[in-house]
Short mmCIF file of C-alpha atoms in Angstrom, two decimals:
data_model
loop_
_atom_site.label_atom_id
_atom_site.label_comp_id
_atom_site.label_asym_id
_atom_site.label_seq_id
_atom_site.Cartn_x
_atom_site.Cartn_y
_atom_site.Cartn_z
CA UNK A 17 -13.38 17.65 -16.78
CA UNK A 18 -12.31 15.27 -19.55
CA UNK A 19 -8.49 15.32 -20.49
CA UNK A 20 -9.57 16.09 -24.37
CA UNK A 21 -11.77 19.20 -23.38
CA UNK A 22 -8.11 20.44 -21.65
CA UNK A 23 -5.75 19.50 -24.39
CA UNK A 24 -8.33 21.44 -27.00
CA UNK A 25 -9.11 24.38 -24.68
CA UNK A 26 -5.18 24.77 -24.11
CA UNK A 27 -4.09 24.16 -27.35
CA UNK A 28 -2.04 21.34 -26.13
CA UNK A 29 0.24 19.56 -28.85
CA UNK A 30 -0.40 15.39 -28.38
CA UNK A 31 2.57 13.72 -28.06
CA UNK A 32 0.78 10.12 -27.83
CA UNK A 33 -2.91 9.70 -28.53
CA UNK A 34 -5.18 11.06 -25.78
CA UNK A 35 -6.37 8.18 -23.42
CA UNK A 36 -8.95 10.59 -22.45
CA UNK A 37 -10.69 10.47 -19.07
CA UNK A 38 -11.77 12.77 -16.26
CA UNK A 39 -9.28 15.02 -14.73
CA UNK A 40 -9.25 14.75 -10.73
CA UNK A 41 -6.81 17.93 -9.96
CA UNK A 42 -3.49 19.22 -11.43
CA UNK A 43 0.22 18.35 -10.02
CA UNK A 44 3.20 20.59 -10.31
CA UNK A 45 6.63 18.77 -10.01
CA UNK A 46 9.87 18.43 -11.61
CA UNK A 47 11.26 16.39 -8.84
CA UNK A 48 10.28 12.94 -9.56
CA UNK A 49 10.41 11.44 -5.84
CA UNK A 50 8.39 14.48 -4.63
CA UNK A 51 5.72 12.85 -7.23
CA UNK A 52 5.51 10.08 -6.12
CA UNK A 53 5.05 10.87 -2.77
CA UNK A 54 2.35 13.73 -3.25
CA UNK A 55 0.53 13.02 -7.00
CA UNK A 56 -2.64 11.60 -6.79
CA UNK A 57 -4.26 9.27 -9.18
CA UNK A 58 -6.46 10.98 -11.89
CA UNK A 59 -3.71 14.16 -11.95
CA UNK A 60 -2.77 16.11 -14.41
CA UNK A 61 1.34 16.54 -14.16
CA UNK A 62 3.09 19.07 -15.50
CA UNK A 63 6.95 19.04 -15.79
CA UNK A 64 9.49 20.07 -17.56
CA UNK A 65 11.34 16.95 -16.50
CA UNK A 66 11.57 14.23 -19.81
CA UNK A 67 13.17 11.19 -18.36
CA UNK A 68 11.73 7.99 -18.89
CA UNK A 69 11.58 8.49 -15.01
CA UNK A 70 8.59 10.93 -15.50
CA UNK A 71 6.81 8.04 -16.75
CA UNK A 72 7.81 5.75 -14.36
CA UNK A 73 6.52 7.64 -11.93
CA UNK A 74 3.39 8.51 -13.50
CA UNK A 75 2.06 5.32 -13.86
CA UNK A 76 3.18 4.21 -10.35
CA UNK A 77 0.81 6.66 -9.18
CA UNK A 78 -1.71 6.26 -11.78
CA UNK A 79 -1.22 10.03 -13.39
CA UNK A 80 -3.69 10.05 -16.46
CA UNK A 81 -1.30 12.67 -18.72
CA UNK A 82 1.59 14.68 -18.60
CA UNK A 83 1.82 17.76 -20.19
CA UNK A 84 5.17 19.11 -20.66
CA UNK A 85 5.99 23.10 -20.46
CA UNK A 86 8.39 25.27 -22.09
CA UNK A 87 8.02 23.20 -25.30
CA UNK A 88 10.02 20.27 -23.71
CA UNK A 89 10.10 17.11 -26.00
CA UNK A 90 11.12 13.48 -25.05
CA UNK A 91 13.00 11.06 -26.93
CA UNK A 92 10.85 8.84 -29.20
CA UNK A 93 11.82 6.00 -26.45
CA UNK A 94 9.93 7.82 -23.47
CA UNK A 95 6.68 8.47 -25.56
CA UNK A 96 6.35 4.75 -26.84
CA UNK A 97 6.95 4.01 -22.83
CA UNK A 98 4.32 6.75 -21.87
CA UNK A 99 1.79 5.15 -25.20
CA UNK A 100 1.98 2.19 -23.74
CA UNK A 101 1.77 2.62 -19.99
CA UNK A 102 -1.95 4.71 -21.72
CA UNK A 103 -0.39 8.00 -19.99
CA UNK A 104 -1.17 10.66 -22.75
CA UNK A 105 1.62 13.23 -22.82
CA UNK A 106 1.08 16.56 -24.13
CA UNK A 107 3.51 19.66 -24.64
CA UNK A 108 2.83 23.79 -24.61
CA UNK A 109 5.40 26.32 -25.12
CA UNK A 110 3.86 28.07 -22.03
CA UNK A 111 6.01 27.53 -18.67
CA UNK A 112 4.65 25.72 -15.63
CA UNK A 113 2.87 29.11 -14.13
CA UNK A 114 1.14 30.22 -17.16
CA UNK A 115 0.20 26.20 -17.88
CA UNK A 116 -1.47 26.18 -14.25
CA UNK A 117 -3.29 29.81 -14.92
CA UNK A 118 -4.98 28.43 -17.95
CA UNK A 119 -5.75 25.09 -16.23
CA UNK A 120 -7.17 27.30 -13.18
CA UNK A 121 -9.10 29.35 -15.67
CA UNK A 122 -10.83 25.91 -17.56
CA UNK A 123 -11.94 24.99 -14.10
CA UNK A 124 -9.51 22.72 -12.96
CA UNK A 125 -8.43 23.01 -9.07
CA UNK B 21 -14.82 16.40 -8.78
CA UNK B 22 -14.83 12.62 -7.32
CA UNK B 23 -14.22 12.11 -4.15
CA UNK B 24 -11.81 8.95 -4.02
CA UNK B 25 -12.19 6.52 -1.04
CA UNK B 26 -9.94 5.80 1.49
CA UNK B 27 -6.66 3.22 0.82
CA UNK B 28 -6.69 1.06 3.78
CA UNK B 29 -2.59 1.26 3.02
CA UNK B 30 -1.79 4.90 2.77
CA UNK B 31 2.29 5.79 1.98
CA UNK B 32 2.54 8.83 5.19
CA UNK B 33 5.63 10.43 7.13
CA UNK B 34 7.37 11.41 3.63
CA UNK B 35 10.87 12.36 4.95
CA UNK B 36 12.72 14.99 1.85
CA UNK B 37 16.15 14.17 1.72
CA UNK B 38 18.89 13.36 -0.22
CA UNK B 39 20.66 9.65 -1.29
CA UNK B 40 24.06 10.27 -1.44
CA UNK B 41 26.54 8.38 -3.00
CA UNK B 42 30.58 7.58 -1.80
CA UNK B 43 33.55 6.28 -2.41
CA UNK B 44 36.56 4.52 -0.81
CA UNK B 45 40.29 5.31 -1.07
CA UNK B 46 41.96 2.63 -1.79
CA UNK B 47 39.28 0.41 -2.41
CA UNK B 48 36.99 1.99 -5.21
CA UNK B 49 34.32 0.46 -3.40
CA UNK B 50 31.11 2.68 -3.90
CA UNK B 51 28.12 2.67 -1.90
CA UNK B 52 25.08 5.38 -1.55
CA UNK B 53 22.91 5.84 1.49
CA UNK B 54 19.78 8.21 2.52
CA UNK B 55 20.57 12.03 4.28
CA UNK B 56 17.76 13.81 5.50
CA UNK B 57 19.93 16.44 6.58
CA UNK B 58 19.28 19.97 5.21
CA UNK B 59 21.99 19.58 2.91
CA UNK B 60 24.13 16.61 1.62
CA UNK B 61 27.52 15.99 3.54
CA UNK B 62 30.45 16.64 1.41
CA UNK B 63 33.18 15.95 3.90
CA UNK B 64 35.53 13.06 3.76
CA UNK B 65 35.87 10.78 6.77
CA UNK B 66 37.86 7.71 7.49
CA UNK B 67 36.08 4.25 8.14
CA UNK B 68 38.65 1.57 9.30
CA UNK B 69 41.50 1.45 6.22
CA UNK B 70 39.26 3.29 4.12
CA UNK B 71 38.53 6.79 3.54
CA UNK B 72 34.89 7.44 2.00
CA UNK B 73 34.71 10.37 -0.31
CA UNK B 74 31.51 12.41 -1.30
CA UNK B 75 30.86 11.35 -5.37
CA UNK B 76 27.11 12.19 -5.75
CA UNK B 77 23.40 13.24 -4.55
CA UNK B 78 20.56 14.00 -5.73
CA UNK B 79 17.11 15.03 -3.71
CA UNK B 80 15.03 11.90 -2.70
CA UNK B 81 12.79 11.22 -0.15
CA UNK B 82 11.70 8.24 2.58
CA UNK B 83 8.21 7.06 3.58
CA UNK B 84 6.21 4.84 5.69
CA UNK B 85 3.39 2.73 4.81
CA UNK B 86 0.19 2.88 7.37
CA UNK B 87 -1.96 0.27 7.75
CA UNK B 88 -5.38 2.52 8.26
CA UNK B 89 -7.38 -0.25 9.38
CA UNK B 90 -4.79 -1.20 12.16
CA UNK B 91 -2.99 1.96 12.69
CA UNK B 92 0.28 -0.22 12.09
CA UNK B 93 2.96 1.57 10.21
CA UNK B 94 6.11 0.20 8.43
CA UNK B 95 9.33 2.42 7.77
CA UNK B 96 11.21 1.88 4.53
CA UNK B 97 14.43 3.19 5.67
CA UNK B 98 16.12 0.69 3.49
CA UNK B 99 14.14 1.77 -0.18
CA UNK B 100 16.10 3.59 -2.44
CA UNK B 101 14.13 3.70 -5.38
CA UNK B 102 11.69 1.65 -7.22
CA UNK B 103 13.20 0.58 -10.84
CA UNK B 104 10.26 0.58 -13.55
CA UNK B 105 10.68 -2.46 -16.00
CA UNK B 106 10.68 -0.23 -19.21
CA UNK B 107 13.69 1.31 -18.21
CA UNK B 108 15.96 -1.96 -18.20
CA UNK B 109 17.45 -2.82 -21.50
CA UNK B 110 15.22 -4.23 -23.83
CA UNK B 111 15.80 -7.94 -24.58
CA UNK B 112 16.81 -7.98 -20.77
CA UNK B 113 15.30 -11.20 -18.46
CA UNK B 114 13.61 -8.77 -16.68
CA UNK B 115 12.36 -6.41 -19.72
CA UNK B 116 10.90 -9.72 -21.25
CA UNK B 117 8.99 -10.69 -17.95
CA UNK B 118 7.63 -7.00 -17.59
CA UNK B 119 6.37 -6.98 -21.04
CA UNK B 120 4.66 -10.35 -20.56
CA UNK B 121 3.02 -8.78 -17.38
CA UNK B 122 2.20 -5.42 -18.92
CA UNK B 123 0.25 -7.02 -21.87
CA UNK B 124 -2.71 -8.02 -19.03
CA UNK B 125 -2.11 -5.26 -17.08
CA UNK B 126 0.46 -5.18 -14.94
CA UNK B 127 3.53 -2.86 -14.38
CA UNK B 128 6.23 -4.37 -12.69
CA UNK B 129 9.00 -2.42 -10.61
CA UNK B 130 11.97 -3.53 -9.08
CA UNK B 131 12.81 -2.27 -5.38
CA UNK B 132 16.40 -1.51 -5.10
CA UNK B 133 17.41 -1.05 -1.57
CA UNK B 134 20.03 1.04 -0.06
CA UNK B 135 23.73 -0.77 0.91
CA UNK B 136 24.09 -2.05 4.01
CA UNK B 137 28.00 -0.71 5.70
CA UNK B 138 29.49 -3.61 4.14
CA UNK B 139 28.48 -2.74 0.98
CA UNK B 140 25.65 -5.45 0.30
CA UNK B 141 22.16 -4.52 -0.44
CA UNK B 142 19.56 -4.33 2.32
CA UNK B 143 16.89 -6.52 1.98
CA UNK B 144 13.16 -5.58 1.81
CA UNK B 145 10.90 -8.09 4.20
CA UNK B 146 8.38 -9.56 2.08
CA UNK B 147 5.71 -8.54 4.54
CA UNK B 148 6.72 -5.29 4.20
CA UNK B 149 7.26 -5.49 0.71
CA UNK B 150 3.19 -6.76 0.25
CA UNK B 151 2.37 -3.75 2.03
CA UNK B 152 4.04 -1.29 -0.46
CA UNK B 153 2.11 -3.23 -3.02
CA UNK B 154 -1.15 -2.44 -1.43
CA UNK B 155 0.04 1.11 -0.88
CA UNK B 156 0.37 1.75 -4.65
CA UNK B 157 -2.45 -0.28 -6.16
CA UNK B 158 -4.71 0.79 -3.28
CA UNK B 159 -4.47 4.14 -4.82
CA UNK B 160 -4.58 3.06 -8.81
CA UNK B 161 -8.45 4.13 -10.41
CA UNK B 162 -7.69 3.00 -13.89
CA UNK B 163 -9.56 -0.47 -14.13
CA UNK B 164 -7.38 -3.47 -14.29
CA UNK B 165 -4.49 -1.99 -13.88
CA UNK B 166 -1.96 -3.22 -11.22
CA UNK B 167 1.47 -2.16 -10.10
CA UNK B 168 4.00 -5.56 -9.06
CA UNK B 169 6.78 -4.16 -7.03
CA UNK B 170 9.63 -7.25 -6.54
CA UNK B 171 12.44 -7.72 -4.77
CA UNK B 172 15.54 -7.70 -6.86
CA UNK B 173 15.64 -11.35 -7.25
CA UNK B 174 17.68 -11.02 -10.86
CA UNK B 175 20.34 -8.91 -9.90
CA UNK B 176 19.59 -5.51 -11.52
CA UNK B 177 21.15 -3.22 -8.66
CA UNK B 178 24.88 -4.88 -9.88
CA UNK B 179 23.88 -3.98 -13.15
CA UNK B 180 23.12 -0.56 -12.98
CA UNK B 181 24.57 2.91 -11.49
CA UNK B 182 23.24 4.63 -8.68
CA UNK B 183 22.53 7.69 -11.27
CA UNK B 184 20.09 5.21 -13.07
CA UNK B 185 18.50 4.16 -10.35
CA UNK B 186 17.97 7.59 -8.33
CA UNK B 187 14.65 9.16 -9.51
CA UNK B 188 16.15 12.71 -9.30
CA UNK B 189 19.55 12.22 -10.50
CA UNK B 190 19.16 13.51 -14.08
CA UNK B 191 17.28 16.92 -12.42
CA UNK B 192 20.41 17.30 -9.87
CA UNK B 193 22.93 16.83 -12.27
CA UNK B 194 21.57 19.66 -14.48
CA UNK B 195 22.24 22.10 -11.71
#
């Protein structure tokens, strides 16, 4: 599934421009080490967590998007970090369980 | 859903645990190290003329890189974190490099290693440290992308805290 069809189904609010691509699986973390140890390239993270760290750890592991719950926001910093490292990052007002329901639901395991 | 291929390097044996960080009466000297207890050590104990005191941790975690084709595996006991260009000042050496890098593709990240007892950083072998290379880019799908893990060659663990350099710190602290 293609990370536009997601954003749209969800109603997800684009933070950076979608660098859309396909969608291998979903990871739920707000610890960052316990990302980069289990992630897997072509995931979907979702976090509350808005460090610049999230980032850094996305694109070490080659994340395609974060999408943040609970309406969390980064600084302006983090996003033009995230736009340029091409890792589109997205935020809901839904929390991390009701964001992986409605991912689960779109077909997304 | 694709089914990726194999990574001949593959990170394995992920230890949770916590890098904690001390310091020494009288000295002020500060130093951190990796705890994979179930919970961090708070006690103060005495070390020669110094007594180290609990200051910090945060939850972290320690891996090994397998070599699938040779069933070789290298601990990195001595990683504390991995320090992504971006996140140095901008102007920086280092910042400048990693933006020159970036522009064709490649992400560069410093590995900052725990402190040996007498304070000084541990080293990462640079066979080891080629092997965390491959772990990470063995993994990457994005086309032309590549991840450039150094040593730190310019200094950067002097120049920054602990808290900036552990990946958990600024969840921990919230607590």
């Amino acid at each position: 599934m293609r990370l536009q069809q997601i954003a749209d189904k969800l109603g997800l609010e684009k933070l950076t421009p979608v660098f859309d691509q396909d969608i291998d699986g979903v990871y739920i973390s707000d610890m960052i080490s316990d990302v980069i140890a289990n992630a897997k390239p072509g995931n979907l993270l979702v976090t509350v967590q808005v460090h610049a760290n999230a980032v850094a750890a996305a694109n070490l592991v080659d994340v395609c998007a974060i999408v943040l719950a609970q309406g969390k926001r980064p600084s302006d910093d983090v996003l033009r970090m995230a736009e340029k490292a091409k890792i589109t990052v997205l935020s809901t007002p839904l929390n991390r369980w009701q964001v992986a329901s409605k991912l689960y639901e779109v077909g997304l395991r | 859903m694709r089914e990726a291929p194999s990574p001949r390097y593959q990170l394995v044996d992920s230890v949770p645990g916590f890098v904690v960080v001390e310091r020494a009466a009288p000295s002020n000297q500060s130093r951190c190290y990796f705890c994979a207890e179930a919970t961090a050590p708070k006690e103060a104990y005495r070390e020669g003329d110094q007594e180290w005191h609990f200051e910090e941790a945060a939850q972290s975690f320690q891996f090994s890189v397998r070599d699938n084709a040779t069933g070789e595996v290298a601990r990195f006991h001595e990683l504390l974190g991995l320090l992504y260009y971006a996140c140095l000042e901008p102007g920086s050496k280092l910042h400048r490099i990693g933006e020159v890098a970036h522009s064709v593709g490649i992400s560069i990240y410093i590995a900052i290693t725990y402190d040996s007892p007498d304070g000084t950083p541990c080293e990462v072998a640079p066979s080891k440290l080629e092997w965390l290379n491959r772990a990470f880019n063995d993994r990457i799908r994005t086309p032309g992308k590549k991840i450039l893990i150094l040593p730190d060659l310019f200094g950067i663990q002097e120049q920054v805290s602990s808290g900036q350099i552990m990946l958990d710190f600024s969840l921990t602290t919230m607590a």
